[in-house]
Amino acid sequence: QVQLVESGGGLVQAGGSLRLSCAASGRTSSIYGMGWFRQAPGKERDFVAAISRGSALTSYADSVKGRFTISRDDAKNTVYLQMNSLKPEDTAAYYCAGSGSTLPARKQDMAYWGKGTLVTVSS
């Protein structure tokens, strides 16, 4: 089994920055691609960003391109999401996920999920 634990969420003003972290433990050898998703109240859980093992490949939702950066440290089994120029519409619970796929971008590609960390951006 794999456990994913997110941290780094909080309250920030529009234009500010936050860095989310996700630590993986357990059978981490089964994880190839990792990603971040977010879910705003009353909305679907949407893809934000993904990264392959070794960090060779990354992908982003159009809504965060140029503002968010995903990275990972495979030695520490940790993935990060640097979020800059935050907007009120970025407010959501952010979930870390792990997959056996190289560069997953869909919820159904993910085998493991964290419990989420809340990001609130005030205007």
Coordinates of C-alpha atoms in Angstrom, one line a residue:
Q1 CA 0.0 0.0 0.0
V2 CA 0.9 3.6 -0.5
Q3 CA 0.2 6.6 1.7
L4 CA 0.3 10.2 0.5
V5 CA 0.2 13.1 2.9
E6 CA -0.1 16.7 1.7
S7 CA 1.0 19.8 3.5
G8 CA 1.5 23.5 2.9
G9 CA -2.0 24.7 2.4
G10 CA -3.3 27.9 4.0
L11 CA -4.8 31.3 3.5
V12 CA -3.0 33.7 1.1
Q13 CA -3.9 37.0 -0.5
A14 CA -4.4 37.2 -4.3
G15 CA -1.0 37.6 -6.0
G16 CA 0.7 35.6 -3.3
S17 CA 2.5 32.3 -3.3
L18 CA 2.2 28.9 -1.6
R19 CA 4.2 25.7 -1.9
L20 CA 2.5 22.4 -1.4
S21 CA 4.3 19.2 -0.5
C22 CA 3.2 15.6 -0.7
A23 CA 5.2 12.9 1.0
A24 CA 4.7 9.3 -0.1
S25 CA 5.4 6.3 2.0
G26 CA 4.9 2.5 1.8
R27 CA 5.2 0.7 -1.5
T28 CA 6.5 3.8 -3.4
S29 CA 8.2 1.7 -6.0
S30 CA 4.8 1.2 -7.5
I31 CA 4.4 4.9 -8.2
Y32 CA 5.6 6.3 -11.5
G33 CA 3.6 9.5 -12.4
M34 CA 2.4 11.8 -9.6
G35 CA 0.0 14.6 -9.9
W36 CA -2.0 17.3 -8.2
F37 CA -5.7 17.8 -8.5
R38 CA -8.0 20.3 -6.9
Q39 CA -11.7 20.5 -6.0
A40 CA -13.6 23.7 -5.2
P41 CA -16.8 23.5 -3.2
G42 CA -19.6 22.1 -5.3
K43 CA -17.4 21.3 -8.2
E44 CA -15.7 18.3 -9.8
R45 CA -12.1 17.4 -8.9
D46 CA -9.9 18.7 -11.7
F47 CA -6.4 18.0 -12.9
V48 CA -3.8 20.6 -12.1
A49 CA -0.4 19.2 -12.9
A50 CA 1.5 16.0 -13.3
I51 CA 5.1 14.8 -13.4
S52 CA 6.9 11.6 -14.4
R53 CA 9.4 9.7 -12.3
G54 CA 12.8 11.3 -12.8
S55 CA 11.0 14.6 -13.7
A56 CA 11.6 14.4 -17.4
L57 CA 8.0 15.1 -18.3
T58 CA 5.5 17.5 -16.8
S59 CA 2.0 18.6 -17.8
Y60 CA -0.3 21.4 -16.6
A61 CA -3.9 22.5 -16.8
D62 CA -4.2 25.6 -19.0
S63 CA -5.6 27.5 -16.0
V64 CA -2.3 27.2 -14.1
K65 CA 0.3 27.3 -16.9
G66 CA 3.0 29.9 -16.2
R67 CA 1.9 30.3 -12.5
F68 CA 2.3 26.8 -11.0
T69 CA 5.3 24.5 -11.1
I70 CA 5.3 20.8 -10.2
S71 CA 8.5 19.1 -9.1
R72 CA 9.6 16.0 -7.3
D73 CA 12.5 14.6 -5.3
D74 CA 12.5 10.8 -5.9
A75 CA 15.1 10.2 -3.2
K76 CA 12.7 11.8 -0.7
N77 CA 9.5 10.3 -2.3
T78 CA 8.1 13.8 -2.3
V79 CA 6.3 15.9 -4.9
Y80 CA 5.8 19.7 -4.7
L81 CA 3.6 22.3 -6.2
Q82 CA 4.9 25.8 -6.3
M83 CA 1.9 28.2 -6.8
N84 CA 2.6 31.8 -7.7
S85 CA 0.4 34.7 -8.7
L86 CA -2.5 33.0 -6.9
K87 CA -6.0 34.1 -7.8
P88 CA -9.3 33.7 -5.8
E89 CA -10.4 31.1 -8.3
D90 CA -7.5 28.9 -7.2
T91 CA -9.3 28.4 -3.9
A92 CA -9.9 24.7 -3.5
A93 CA -8.8 21.5 -1.7
Y94 CA -5.7 20.3 -3.3
Y95 CA -5.1 16.5 -3.6
C96 CA -1.9 14.7 -4.3
A97 CA -2.2 11.5 -6.3
G98 CA 0.1 8.7 -7.5
S99 CA -0.2 6.4 -10.5
G100 CA 1.4 3.5 -12.3
S101 CA 1.2 5.6 -15.5
T102 CA 4.1 7.6 -16.7
L103 CA 2.3 11.0 -16.9
P104 CA -1.2 10.7 -15.7
A105 CA -3.7 13.5 -16.3
R106 CA -7.1 11.9 -15.4
K107 CA -8.6 11.0 -12.1
Q108 CA -9.1 7.4 -13.3
D109 CA -5.4 7.1 -14.0
M110 CA -4.6 7.6 -10.3
A111 CA -4.3 4.6 -7.9
Y112 CA -3.4 6.5 -4.7
W113 CA -4.8 9.7 -3.2
G114 CA -4.0 11.9 -0.3
K115 CA -6.6 13.4 1.9
G116 CA -6.0 16.9 0.6
T117 CA -4.9 20.3 1.9
L118 CA -7.0 23.4 1.7
V119 CA -5.8 26.5 -0.2
T120 CA -7.8 29.7 0.3
V121 CA -7.0 32.8 -1.8
S122 CA -8.6 36.1 -0.6
S123 CA -9.2 39.0 -2.9

